Tab-separated table of C-alpha atoms in Angstrom:
chain	number	residue	atom	x	y	z
Q	25	MET	CA	-40.932	19.959	19.132
Q	26	SER	CA	-41.391	17.666	16.245
Q	27	THR	CA	-44.372	17.620	13.454
Q	28	GLU	CA	-45.312	14.370	14.542
Q	29	ASN	CA	-45.318	15.401	18.342
Q	30	VAL	CA	-47.552	18.319	17.539
Q	31	ALA	CA	-49.799	16.314	15.895
Q	32	SER	CA	-50.625	13.781	18.517
Q	33	THR	CA	-50.970	16.192	21.041
Q	34	VAL	CA	-53.468	18.326	18.783
Q	35	LEU	CA	-55.403	14.458	18.053
Q	36	LEU	CA	-55.255	13.391	21.839
Q	37	GLY	CA	-57.373	17.005	22.637
Q	38	MET	CA	-59.484	16.442	19.657
Q	39	GLY	CA	-61.198	13.413	21.210
Q	40	LYS	CA	-62.251	10.438	19.391
Q	41	GLY	CA	-62.083	11.979	15.637
Q	42	SER	CA	-61.963	9.288	12.987
Q	43	GLY	CA	-59.520	6.434	14.325
Q	44	ILE	CA	-57.233	7.005	11.723
Q	45	ASP	CA	-53.493	7.818	12.225
Q	46	ILE	CA	-53.084	10.861	10.007
Q	47	VAL	CA	-49.304	11.197	11.303
Q	48	LYS	CA	-48.443	7.495	9.753
Q	49	LEU	CA	-51.066	8.200	6.478
Q	50	ALA	CA	-49.272	11.325	6.119
Q	51	ARG	CA	-45.785	9.663	5.831
Q	52	ASP	CA	-46.834	6.676	3.866
Q	53	LEU	CA	-48.347	8.401	1.009
Q	54	THR	CA	-45.252	10.975	1.115
Q	55	ASP	CA	-42.958	7.569	0.749
Q	56	VAL	CA	-44.629	5.846	-1.706
Q	57	GLU	CA	-44.591	9.230	-3.583
Q	58	LYS	CA	-41.025	9.513	-2.552
Q	59	ALA	CA	-39.618	5.960	-2.852
Q	60	PRO	CA	-39.089	5.350	-6.848
Q	61	ARG	CA	-37.663	9.154	-7.314
Q	62	GLU	CA	-35.292	8.207	-4.332
Q	63	SER	CA	-34.457	4.424	-5.593
Q	64	LYS	CA	-33.754	6.045	-9.238
Q	65	LEU	CA	-31.430	8.259	-7.934
Q	66	ASN	CA	-30.073	5.952	-5.288
Q	67	ALA	CA	-29.521	3.627	-8.151
Q	68	SER	CA	-27.825	6.161	-9.911
Q	69	ILE	CA	-25.069	7.191	-6.933
Q	70	GLU	CA	-24.385	2.508	-7.018
Q	71	GLU	CA	-23.777	2.703	-10.992
Q	72	SER	CA	-21.188	5.541	-10.799
Q	73	GLU	CA	-19.642	4.133	-7.735
Q	74	ALA	CA	-19.426	0.760	-9.126
Q	75	LYS	CA	-17.758	2.464	-12.992
Q	76	ILE	CA	-15.278	4.058	-10.743
Q	77	SER	CA	-14.342	1.250	-8.431
Q	78	GLY	CA	-14.094	-0.952	-12.343
Q	79	LEU	CA	-11.930	2.120	-13.586
Q	80	ALA	CA	-9.653	1.283	-11.247
Q	81	VAL	CA	-9.397	-2.315	-11.742
Q	82	LEU	CA	-8.848	-1.450	-15.131
Q	83	LYS	CA	-6.162	0.682	-14.284
Q	84	PHE	CA	-4.300	-1.281	-12.246
Q	85	ASN	CA	-4.100	-3.896	-14.735
Q	86	VAL	CA	-2.904	-2.007	-17.914
Q	87	GLN	CA	-0.300	-0.181	-15.517
Q	88	LEU	CA	0.737	-3.548	-14.620
Q	89	LEU	CA	1.090	-4.603	-18.128
Q	90	ILE	CA	3.075	-1.497	-18.557
Q	91	ASP	CA	5.770	-2.049	-15.934
Q	92	GLN	CA	6.189	-5.021	-17.691
Q	93	PHE	CA	6.741	-3.126	-20.655
Q	94	ASN	CA	9.503	-1.185	-18.545
Q	95	SER	CA	11.366	-4.357	-17.650
Q	96	LEU	CA	11.893	-5.092	-21.494
Q	97	ASN	CA	13.081	-1.538	-22.231
Q	98	ASP	CA	17.071	-2.096	-20.952
Q	99	ALA	CA	19.519	-4.816	-22.818
Q	100	SER	CA	20.810	-5.486	-19.875
Q	101	GLU	CA	17.366	-6.223	-18.815
Q	102	LEU	CA	17.276	-9.011	-21.057
Q	103	ALA	CA	19.299	-11.663	-19.896
Q	104	THR	CA	21.514	-12.494	-16.748
Q	105	PRO	CA	24.318	-14.327	-18.347
Q	106	ALA	CA	26.765	-16.671	-15.670
Q	107	ALA	CA	30.222	-15.792	-15.860
Q	108	THR	CA	32.568	-17.884	-14.076
Q	109	SER	CA	36.318	-17.626	-13.927
Q	110	SER	CA	39.173	-20.579	-13.825
Q	111	ASP	CA	40.789	-19.194	-11.181
Q	112	ILE	CA	39.113	-16.751	-8.230
Q	113	THR	CA	42.411	-15.633	-6.962
Q	114	LYS	CA	43.471	-14.309	-9.710
Q	115	VAL	CA	40.789	-12.699	-11.333
Q	116	SER	CA	37.102	-12.845	-10.854
Q	117	VAL	CA	34.166	-12.319	-11.754
Q	118	THR	CA	31.851	-9.568	-9.779
Q	119	ALA	CA	28.866	-8.774	-12.009
Q	120	THR	CA	27.444	-9.639	-15.582
Q	121	ASP	CA	24.651	-8.290	-17.463
Q	122	GLY	CA	22.046	-8.944	-20.442
Q	123	SER	CA	24.739	-7.656	-22.844
Q	124	ALA	CA	26.964	-10.027	-21.782
Q	125	LEU	CA	27.986	-12.941	-24.943
Q	126	SER	CA	28.638	-16.644	-25.064
Q	127	GLY	CA	32.399	-17.288	-24.699
Q	128	ILE	CA	35.627	-18.067	-23.134
Q	129	SER	CA	38.286	-15.147	-22.655
Q	130	ASP	CA	41.489	-15.244	-21.574
Q	131	ILE	CA	43.157	-12.847	-18.794
Q	132	GLY	CA	46.399	-12.614	-18.058
Q	133	VAL	CA	47.726	-10.501	-15.226
Q	134	THR	CA	50.772	-8.627	-15.134
Q	135	SER	CA	50.600	-6.126	-12.597
Q	136	LEU	CA	48.001	-4.547	-10.564
Q	137	ALA	CA	46.744	-1.130	-10.280
Q	138	ALA	CA	47.733	0.766	-7.253
Q	139	ALA	CA	47.504	3.716	-5.550
Q	140	GLN	CA	49.749	6.596	-3.537
Q	141	ARG	CA	50.172	6.320	0.055
Q	142	ASN	CA	51.392	8.606	2.436
Q	143	LYS	CA	52.783	8.642	6.164
Q	144	SER	CA	52.694	11.710	7.969
Q	145	ASN	CA	54.896	12.610	11.055
Q	146	GLN	CA	54.371	10.920	14.348
Q	147	TYR	CA	51.952	12.671	16.959
Q	148	SER	CA	51.398	11.905	21.101
Q	149	SER	CA	48.095	11.830	20.363
Q	150	THR	CA	44.677	12.509	18.541
Q	151	THR	CA	44.474	15.899	20.353
Q	152	GLN	CA	48.433	17.334	19.653
Q	153	SER	CA	48.252	20.344	18.552
Q	154	LEU	CA	50.250	21.512	15.804
Q	155	ASN	CA	49.774	25.177	15.112
Q	156	SER	CA	49.118	26.393	18.920
Q	157	GLY	CA	45.105	26.178	18.418
Q	158	ASN	CA	45.263	28.480	15.112
Q	159	ALA	CA	44.289	28.040	11.800
Q	160	PHE	CA	46.448	26.921	9.135
Q	161	THR	CA	45.779	26.035	5.488
Q	162	LEU	CA	46.395	22.302	3.727
Q	163	THR	CA	46.810	21.747	0.124
Q	164	ILE	CA	46.486	18.991	-2.018
Q	165	THR	CA	48.208	18.797	-5.435
Q	166	PRO	CA	47.071	16.186	-7.586
Q	167	GLY	CA	49.373	15.288	-10.648
Q	168	THR	CA	47.291	16.629	-13.253
Q	169	GLY	CA	44.655	18.892	-12.716
Q	170	THR	CA	43.714	21.625	-10.163
Q	171	ALA	CA	44.715	22.373	-6.387
Q	172	SER	CA	42.649	22.153	-3.761
Q	173	SER	CA	43.202	23.945	-0.388
Q	174	ILE	CA	41.333	22.573	2.285
Q	175	SER	CA	40.819	25.114	5.611
Q	176	ILE	CA	42.032	23.312	9.033
Q	177	GLU	CA	40.049	25.991	11.561
Q	178	ALA	CA	41.718	27.152	14.980
Q	179	GLY	CA	41.096	24.557	17.432
Q	180	ASN	CA	40.995	21.605	14.911
Q	181	ASP	CA	44.461	21.847	14.430
Q	182	THR	CA	45.050	18.319	15.285
Q	183	PRO	CA	45.971	15.125	13.595
Q	184	GLN	CA	42.359	14.063	13.965
Q	185	GLY	CA	41.177	17.464	12.577
Q	186	ILE	CA	43.575	17.350	9.746
Q	187	VAL	CA	41.547	13.277	8.896
Q	188	ASN	CA	38.053	14.915	9.228
Q	189	ALA	CA	39.015	18.682	6.796
Q	190	ILE	CA	40.582	15.875	4.267
Q	191	ASN	CA	37.886	13.801	4.168
Q	192	ALA	CA	35.055	16.375	3.582
Q	193	ALA	CA	36.976	18.215	1.271
Q	194	ASN	CA	36.581	15.687	-1.461
Q	195	ALA	CA	39.665	15.907	-3.132
Q	196	GLY	CA	40.469	12.530	-4.426
Q	197	VAL	CA	42.200	11.799	-1.074
Q	198	ASN	CA	41.087	9.804	1.877
Q	199	ALA	CA	42.978	10.365	5.336
Q	200	THR	CA	42.802	7.618	8.011
Q	201	LEU	CA	44.494	8.080	11.791
Q	202	LEU	CA	46.552	5.017	12.569
Q	203	ALA	CA	47.437	4.177	15.841
Q	204	GLU	CA	51.075	2.570	15.630
Q	205	ASP	CA	51.157	1.027	19.080
Q	206	SER	CA	48.455	-0.380	21.687
Q	207	SER	CA	49.233	1.998	23.652
Q	208	GLY	CA	47.831	4.964	21.674
Q	209	SER	CA	50.722	7.139	22.224
Q	210	ASN	CA	51.907	6.789	18.694
Q	211	TYR	CA	49.839	8.102	15.559
Q	212	ARG	CA	50.195	8.924	11.776
Q	213	ILE	CA	48.159	10.393	9.458
Q	214	MET	CA	47.366	7.607	6.060
Q	215	LEU	CA	46.994	9.229	2.873
Q	216	GLU	CA	45.719	7.505	0.226
Q	217	GLY	CA	44.606	8.210	-3.398
Q	218	ALA	CA	42.723	6.349	-6.142
Q	219	THR	CA	44.423	3.370	-8.138
Q	220	GLY	CA	45.573	4.677	-11.396
Q	221	ALA	CA	49.387	6.083	-12.448
Q	222	ALA	CA	47.708	9.621	-13.308
Q	223	ASN	CA	46.583	9.855	-9.639
Q	224	SER	CA	49.577	10.807	-8.162
Q	225	PHE	CA	49.230	13.737	-5.441
Q	226	ALA	CA	51.635	15.921	-3.323
Q	227	ILE	CA	50.896	17.876	0.241
Q	228	SER	CA	51.791	20.831	1.213
Q	229	SER	CA	50.404	23.266	4.149
Q	230	THR	CA	50.896	26.910	5.628
Q	231	LEU	CA	52.807	25.347	8.969
Q	232	VAL	CA	56.969	25.333	9.133
Q	233	ASP	CA	56.741	21.564	8.363
Q	234	SER	CA	55.129	22.847	5.175
Q	235	ASP	CA	54.473	18.633	4.096
Q	236	LEU	CA	53.515	17.815	7.785
Q	237	GLY	CA	55.989	14.328	7.000
Q	238	PHE	CA	53.940	12.826	4.088
Q	239	HIS	CA	57.190	13.194	1.507
Q	240	ASP	CA	59.658	12.704	4.261
Q	241	THR	CA	61.935	9.589	3.512
Q	242	THR	CA	62.366	9.043	7.594
Q	243	ASN	CA	59.078	8.429	7.954
Q	244	GLY	CA	59.178	5.784	5.104
Q	245	ASN	CA	58.197	7.735	1.931
Q	246	THR	CA	61.072	6.007	0.089
Q	247	THR	CA	59.505	5.234	-2.619
Q	248	ASP	CA	60.958	7.905	-5.961
Q	249	ASN	CA	57.458	9.455	-8.477
Q	250	SER	CA	59.713	12.364	-10.144
Q	251	GLY	CA	61.278	13.555	-7.187
Q	252	LEU	CA	57.795	12.606	-5.015
Q	253	LYS	CA	58.687	10.341	-2.201
Q	254	SER	CA	55.589	7.739	-1.050
Q	255	LEU	CA	55.534	4.530	0.583
Q	256	GLN	CA	54.091	3.521	-2.783
Q	257	ASN	CA	53.369	4.709	-5.962
Q	258	PRO	CA	50.234	5.175	-8.004
Q	259	ALA	CA	50.588	2.763	-10.765
Q	260	ASP	CA	47.848	1.340	-13.858
Q	261	ALA	CA	47.499	-2.062	-13.968
Q	262	ALA	CA	48.608	-4.363	-17.139
Q	263	LEU	CA	47.582	-7.208	-18.506
Q	264	THR	CA	46.551	-9.400	-21.488
Q	265	TYR	CA	42.831	-9.902	-22.589
Q	266	ASN	CA	43.313	-12.845	-25.776
Q	267	GLY	CA	46.905	-12.173	-25.829
Q	268	VAL	CA	46.311	-8.568	-26.185
Q	269	SER	CA	48.070	-5.946	-23.905
Q	270	ILE	CA	46.532	-3.149	-22.274
Q	271	THR	CA	46.620	-1.407	-19.162
Q	272	ARG	CA	43.881	-0.289	-16.851
Q	273	SER	CA	43.677	2.536	-14.231
Q	274	SER	CA	41.626	0.160	-11.676
Q	275	ASN	CA	41.509	-3.412	-10.868
Q	276	ASN	CA	37.793	-3.406	-11.243
Q	277	LEU	CA	37.155	-3.837	-14.772
Q	278	ASN	CA	33.941	-3.302	-16.814
Q	279	ASP	CA	35.189	-2.612	-20.042
Q	280	VAL	CA	36.973	-5.419	-21.259
Q	281	ILE	CA	34.529	-8.306	-21.355
Q	282	PRO	CA	31.479	-6.727	-22.751
Q	283	GLY	CA	28.642	-7.213	-20.159
Q	284	VAL	CA	31.046	-8.536	-17.637
Q	285	THR	CA	32.633	-6.806	-15.042
Q	286	LEU	CA	35.868	-8.068	-13.085
Q	287	SER	CA	38.124	-8.031	-10.269
Q	288	LEU	CA	42.111	-8.611	-10.683
Q	289	ASN	CA	43.081	-10.007	-7.524
Q	290	ALA	CA	46.718	-11.196	-8.512
Q	291	THR	CA	49.451	-11.135	-10.632
Q	292	HIS	CA	50.129	-14.583	-12.924
Q	293	SER	CA	53.664	-15.547	-13.983
Q	294	GLY	CA	55.244	-17.902	-16.571
Q	295	GLY	CA	52.702	-16.342	-19.177
Q	296	ALA	CA	50.192	-18.028	-17.082
Q	297	THR	CA	46.403	-17.026	-17.894
Q	298	THR	CA	42.834	-16.934	-16.071
Q	299	SER	CA	39.986	-17.852	-18.426
Q	300	VAL	CA	36.619	-16.355	-18.042
Q	301	ASN	CA	33.839	-18.255	-19.510
Q	302	VAL	CA	30.340	-16.538	-20.464
Q	303	VAL	CA	26.941	-18.497	-21.354
Q	304	SER	CA	24.566	-16.386	-22.256
Q	305	ASP	CA	21.253	-16.415	-20.911
Q	306	GLN	CA	18.131	-16.616	-22.822
Q	307	THR	CA	15.484	-17.612	-19.762
Q	308	THR	CA	14.832	-14.685	-18.605
Q	309	LEU	CA	13.632	-13.240	-21.452
Q	310	LYS	CA	11.640	-16.377	-21.964
Q	311	THR	CA	10.070	-16.039	-18.338
Q	312	LYS	CA	9.301	-12.063	-18.892
Q	313	LEU	CA	7.811	-12.549	-22.314
Q	314	GLN	CA	5.570	-15.609	-20.530
Q	315	ASP	CA	4.559	-12.753	-17.701
Q	316	LEU	CA	3.928	-10.020	-20.618
Q	317	VAL	CA	0.988	-12.475	-22.004
Q	318	THR	CA	-0.478	-13.286	-18.947
Q	319	LEU	CA	-0.933	-9.906	-17.861
Q	320	TYR	CA	-2.184	-9.032	-21.228
Q	321	ASN	CA	-4.881	-11.764	-21.088
Q	322	ASP	CA	-5.610	-10.255	-17.444
Q	323	VAL	CA	-6.712	-6.966	-18.751
Q	324	LYS	CA	-8.382	-8.767	-21.829
Q	325	PHE	CA	-10.784	-10.743	-18.695
Q	326	ALA	CA	-11.073	-7.693	-16.696
Q	327	LEU	CA	-12.592	-5.974	-20.367
Q	328	ASP	CA	-14.764	-8.824	-20.802
Q	329	GLU	CA	-16.092	-8.977	-17.207
Q	330	LEU	CA	-16.573	-4.801	-16.818
Q	331	SER	CA	-18.399	-4.781	-20.536
Q	332	ASN	CA	-20.638	-7.525	-19.654
Q	333	VAL	CA	-24.237	-7.384	-18.109
Q	334	ASP	CA	-24.640	-11.288	-16.901
Q	335	SER	CA	-21.423	-10.920	-15.449
Q	336	GLU	CA	-21.053	-13.008	-12.211
Q	337	GLU	CA	-18.650	-10.907	-10.587
Q	338	GLU	CA	-20.374	-9.607	-7.706
Q	339	GLU	CA	-18.056	-6.103	-7.348
Q	340	VAL	CA	-17.450	-4.632	-10.782
Q	341	GLY	CA	-19.172	-7.217	-13.023
Q	342	GLY	CA	-20.703	-5.259	-16.185
Q	343	ALA	CA	-19.482	-1.754	-14.117
Q	344	LEU	CA	-18.741	-0.462	-17.468
Q	345	ALA	CA	-21.544	-1.833	-19.750
Q	346	GLY	CA	-22.363	1.724	-20.658
Q	347	ASP	CA	-19.988	2.875	-21.680
Q	348	LEU	CA	-18.588	1.049	-24.209
Q	349	ALA	CA	-16.460	3.907	-25.636
Q	350	THR	CA	-13.907	3.154	-22.737
Q	351	ILE	CA	-14.407	-0.216	-23.452
Q	352	ARG	CA	-13.299	-0.245	-26.608
Q	353	THR	CA	-10.598	2.349	-26.438
Q	354	VAL	CA	-8.566	0.253	-23.454
Q	355	ARG	CA	-8.840	-3.022	-25.703
Q	356	ASP	CA	-7.809	-0.936	-28.864
Q	357	THR	CA	-4.599	0.416	-27.485
Q	358	ILE	CA	-3.637	-2.560	-25.714
Q	359	TYR	CA	-4.179	-4.416	-28.943
Q	360	GLN	CA	-2.016	-1.983	-30.767
Q	361	ALA	CA	0.873	-1.633	-28.281
Q	362	VAL	CA	1.514	-5.376	-27.968
Q	363	THR	CA	0.999	-6.135	-32.221
Q	364	GLN	CA	2.903	-2.898	-33.278
Q	365	ASP	CA	5.895	-2.941	-35.509
Q	366	SER	CA	9.250	-2.427	-33.153
Q	367	SER	CA	10.925	1.466	-33.986
Q	368	THR	CA	13.966	-0.396	-33.837
Q	369	PRO	CA	13.530	-3.689	-36.187
Q	370	SER	CA	16.836	-5.582	-36.286
Q	371	GLY	CA	17.106	-7.911	-39.302
Q	372	ASN	CA	14.223	-10.736	-39.410
Q	373	ILE	CA	12.718	-9.081	-35.872
Q	374	LYS	CA	10.280	-6.698	-36.197
Q	375	ALA	CA	7.723	-7.471	-33.645
Q	376	MET	CA	6.668	-9.419	-30.819
Q	377	ARG	CA	5.130	-11.930	-33.184
Q	378	ASP	CA	8.491	-12.677	-34.429
Q	379	ILE	CA	9.541	-14.145	-31.498
Q	380	GLY	CA	6.669	-16.545	-30.522
Q	381	VAL	CA	4.196	-13.680	-29.118
Q	382	SER	CA	0.959	-13.221	-30.688
Q	383	VAL	CA	-3.103	-13.197	-30.311
Q	384	ASP	CA	-5.244	-15.287	-30.965
Q	385	ARG	CA	-8.949	-15.509	-32.337
Q	386	GLU	CA	-10.723	-15.106	-29.299
Q	387	GLY	CA	-8.706	-11.689	-28.842
Q	388	LYS	CA	-6.190	-13.863	-26.517
Q	389	LEU	CA	-2.273	-13.065	-26.249
Q	390	ILE	CA	-0.456	-16.480	-26.410
Q	391	PHE	CA	3.066	-17.025	-26.267
Q	392	THR	CA	4.218	-19.897	-28.851
Q	393	GLU	CA	7.775	-21.145	-26.800
Q	394	SER	CA	9.302	-23.249	-29.516
Q	395	THR	CA	9.569	-20.197	-32.071
Q	396	TYR	CA	10.859	-18.050	-28.712
Q	397	ASP	CA	13.599	-21.161	-28.241
Q	398	THR	CA	14.484	-21.077	-32.218
Q	399	VAL	CA	14.741	-17.446	-32.957
Q	400	ALA	CA	16.742	-17.056	-29.520
Q	401	ALA	CA	19.527	-19.436	-30.042
Q	402	SER	CA	20.592	-17.645	-33.048
Q	403	ASN	CA	19.292	-13.809	-33.153
Q	404	PHE	CA	19.240	-13.020	-29.594
Q	405	ASP	CA	20.590	-9.917	-30.255
Q	406	ASP	CA	18.077	-9.158	-33.034
Q	407	ILE	CA	15.806	-9.377	-30.369
Q	408	SER	CA	17.400	-7.073	-28.017
Q	409	THR	CA	17.538	-4.920	-30.071
Q	410	MET	CA	14.008	-4.739	-30.859
Q	411	LEU	CA	13.071	-4.301	-27.731
Q	412	SER	CA	15.274	-2.094	-26.558
Q	413	ALA	CA	17.223	-0.661	-29.448
Q	414	GLY	CA	20.075	-2.620	-27.388
Q	415	ASN	CA	20.238	0.660	-25.289
Q	416	ASN	CA	20.499	0.678	-21.437
Q	417	ASN	CA	19.304	3.172	-18.450
Q	418	GLN	CA	16.727	4.645	-21.308
Q	419	SER	CA	14.744	8.205	-20.771
Q	420	ARG	CA	12.204	8.856	-23.636
Q	421	TYR	CA	13.618	11.947	-23.828
Q	422	ASP	CA	17.294	11.580	-24.053
Q	423	GLY	CA	16.838	11.346	-28.036
Q	424	GLN	CA	17.959	7.992	-28.255
Q	425	SER	CA	16.285	5.445	-30.071
Q	426	GLN	CA	13.780	3.516	-27.745
Q	427	GLY	CA	12.820	0.103	-29.172
Q	428	LEU	CA	8.907	-1.476	-28.856
Q	429	ALA	CA	8.682	-1.880	-25.075
Q	430	THR	CA	9.300	1.870	-24.819
Q	431	ASP	CA	7.130	2.100	-28.091
Q	432	ALA	CA	4.774	0.116	-26.033
Q	433	VAL	CA	4.975	1.853	-22.612
Q	434	ILE	CA	4.594	5.354	-24.595
Q	435	LYS	CA	1.008	4.062	-26.045
Q	436	LEU	CA	-0.438	2.731	-23.059
Q	437	GLU	CA	0.264	5.412	-20.873
Q	438	THR	CA	-2.301	7.112	-22.877
Q	439	LEU	CA	-4.390	5.410	-21.314
Q	440	THR	CA	-3.296	6.254	-17.713
Q	441	ASP	CA	-1.824	10.100	-17.889
Q	442	SER	CA	-2.745	11.757	-14.858
Q	443	ILE	CA	-4.639	14.542	-16.945
Q	444	SER	CA	-5.976	13.465	-20.160
Q	445	GLY	CA	-5.672	9.745	-19.740
Q	446	ILE	CA	-9.265	8.226	-20.059
Q	447	PHE	CA	-9.258	6.693	-16.336
Q	448	VAL	CA	-9.252	9.468	-14.845
Q	449	THR	CA	-11.368	11.881	-17.179
Q	450	ARG	CA	-13.858	8.864	-16.831
Q	451	THR	CA	-13.557	8.744	-13.491
Q	452	THR	CA	-13.797	12.235	-12.692
Q	453	SER	CA	-17.393	12.308	-14.174
Q	454	ALA	CA	-18.575	9.529	-12.801
Q	455	GLN	CA	-17.495	11.815	-9.439
Q	456	THR	CA	-19.167	14.777	-10.691
Q	457	ALA	CA	-22.266	12.754	-11.757
Q	458	ILE	CA	-22.571	11.138	-7.894
Q	459	LYS	CA	-22.456	14.988	-6.695
Q	460	ARG	CA	-25.026	15.836	-8.705
Q	461	TYR	CA	-27.344	12.297	-7.535
Q	462	GLU	CA	-26.561	13.683	-4.111
Q	463	ALA	CA	-27.677	16.724	-4.553
Q	464	ASP	CA	-30.756	15.766	-5.943
Q	465	LEU	CA	-31.375	13.585	-3.125
Q	466	GLN	CA	-31.374	16.273	-0.604
Q	467	THR	CA	-33.181	18.663	-2.888
Q	468	LEU	CA	-35.809	16.062	-2.909
Q	469	GLU	CA	-35.649	15.322	0.698
Q	470	THR	CA	-36.866	19.127	1.302
Q	471	ARG	CA	-39.466	18.565	-1.281
Q	472	MET	CA	-41.121	15.576	0.055
Q	473	GLU	CA	-40.732	16.857	3.494
Q	474	ALA	CA	-42.993	19.615	2.351
Q	475	VAL	CA	-45.481	16.954	0.855
Q	476	TYR	CA	-45.413	15.371	4.592
Q	477	GLN	CA	-46.094	18.658	5.925
Q	478	ARG	CA	-49.221	19.622	3.608
Q	479	TYR	CA	-50.715	16.005	4.150
Q	480	LEU	CA	-50.498	16.135	7.647
Q	481	GLN	CA	-51.946	19.698	8.016
Q	482	GLN	CA	-54.353	18.641	5.252
Q	483	PHE	CA	-55.275	15.518	7.657
Q	484	THR	CA	-55.369	17.307	10.658
Q	485	VAL	CA	-58.135	19.998	9.200
Q	486	MET	CA	-59.990	16.856	8.000
Q	487	GLU	CA	-60.004	15.219	11.654
Q	488	SER	CA	-60.764	18.068	13.309
Q	489	LEU	CA	-64.073	18.303	11.363
Q	490	VAL	CA	-64.551	14.730	11.672
Q	491	ASN	CA	-64.506	15.354	15.698
Q	492	THR	CA	-66.916	18.245	15.545
Q	493	LEU	CA	-69.278	16.158	13.480
Q	494	ASN	CA	-68.890	13.478	15.886
Q	495	SER	CA	-69.475	16.044	18.891
Q	496	THR	CA	-72.870	17.407	16.846
Q	497	ARG	CA	-74.260	14.052	16.641
Q	498	GLU	CA	-73.751	12.900	20.098
Q	499	SER	CA	-75.622	16.613	20.975
Q	500	MET	CA	-78.334	15.590	18.642
Q	501	ALA	CA	-78.207	12.306	19.884
Q	502	THR	CA	-78.509	13.445	23.534
Q	503	THR	CA	-81.587	16.116	22.321
Q	504	TRP	CA	-83.587	13.474	21.172
Q	505	GLU	CA	-83.179	11.028	23.597
Q	506	ASN	CA	-84.415	13.786	26.132
Q	507	MET	CA	-87.116	14.712	24.023
Q	508	ALA	CA	-88.307	11.109	23.793
Q	509	ASN	CA	-88.815	11.133	27.836
Q	510	PHE	CA	-90.301	14.171	28.199
Q	511	GLY	CA	-93.130	14.044	30.263
Q	512	LYS	CA	-92.151	10.720	31.267
Q	513	ASP	CA	-92.261	10.290	35.132
């Protein structure tokens, strides 16, 4: 039975009493004493929760700024040049990156790179046993390098089993099983290596027919390469680049025109060439810089609102007004990240201010497009070096030069570090404070319950006394009334 129910039962058994609801009175007096302390603790919890939310908002915005700087730290990310071919049937462009420079190059294809191909004996089915179900060993010996021994397990001595084993070995040779007719009664194993003159190979095995017919002229392997018979010999591509004769082991070239990947598709005749026209791109970087300015100003806006006690932002406005040290640290760090000199200056381009990005009187970042356009038109390489050190796929731990973009990321990540960054340390402190306030609330609740019980006990004693006095009064009144009527008929 609750305390209130016990007290009510006592009062009902006491008769009229004082007529005061002592349960409500005890609770009201307790609440008067409890309310200001409880309100203060709840306000502290709300303040800490708002601080955690404010830190999360600020961290999110700083992370977006970091991500934007990360999009500027590779030379290939700073531009997306366009490259076109005058005859895609001969030479086509398959990819470009930011290092491609404007210009026209003439490519003449004399011969295409080829891969060695070989054809096996003919088999009646994909599951024909070649060694009575027993295991054997197949060896692929490259023209240069180490031979690969491939174990054909018992039960897998079939054309399909050989194909599977060769492909699983990753020995630089691909195998396919080819049906020579629609009835599925004649099969050949086809082997193909990598393109390039150096990528020849020979096949041998522990079977009686040691080469499985892969080098037999009766199977069509008639092309000779130093005594090795094949359907097709490996060969390098032969071409001219702006009149200079060169060879490559592949028909996909990414080291002829800087920043451009070419595909050689067919040969030219009569000295003809295909022109590849590269038009460099400066708008990609411009857009990224404009986005950077926007993101920086978003962080500044968040800082202003979080530190302003009069902010109209309902959720987190003014949430960090009591922690100006955090506001100052973040503001100084993002300012330094953007305005610092690059660790890899180039020519007259040393910092963001040299390409039109600067801070105005109000602390906002601005982008002067005309300044960027002028500098980029004649010094784009210097801009690329300043931002990325002219490198791609960078890691801050690889020892190579980084550029301003990575310099900025390193500085900003001191804020977002998961162990020592200001966001995590301040958030942890606020969470600890909330737990302390919640413990204080529990302690207050326990103490106030004891106060309530004391009030209730005191009022119950008082009510009992009043009830006794009322009973005495009624008894005396009856006695005086009886005395007044004494002797009357």
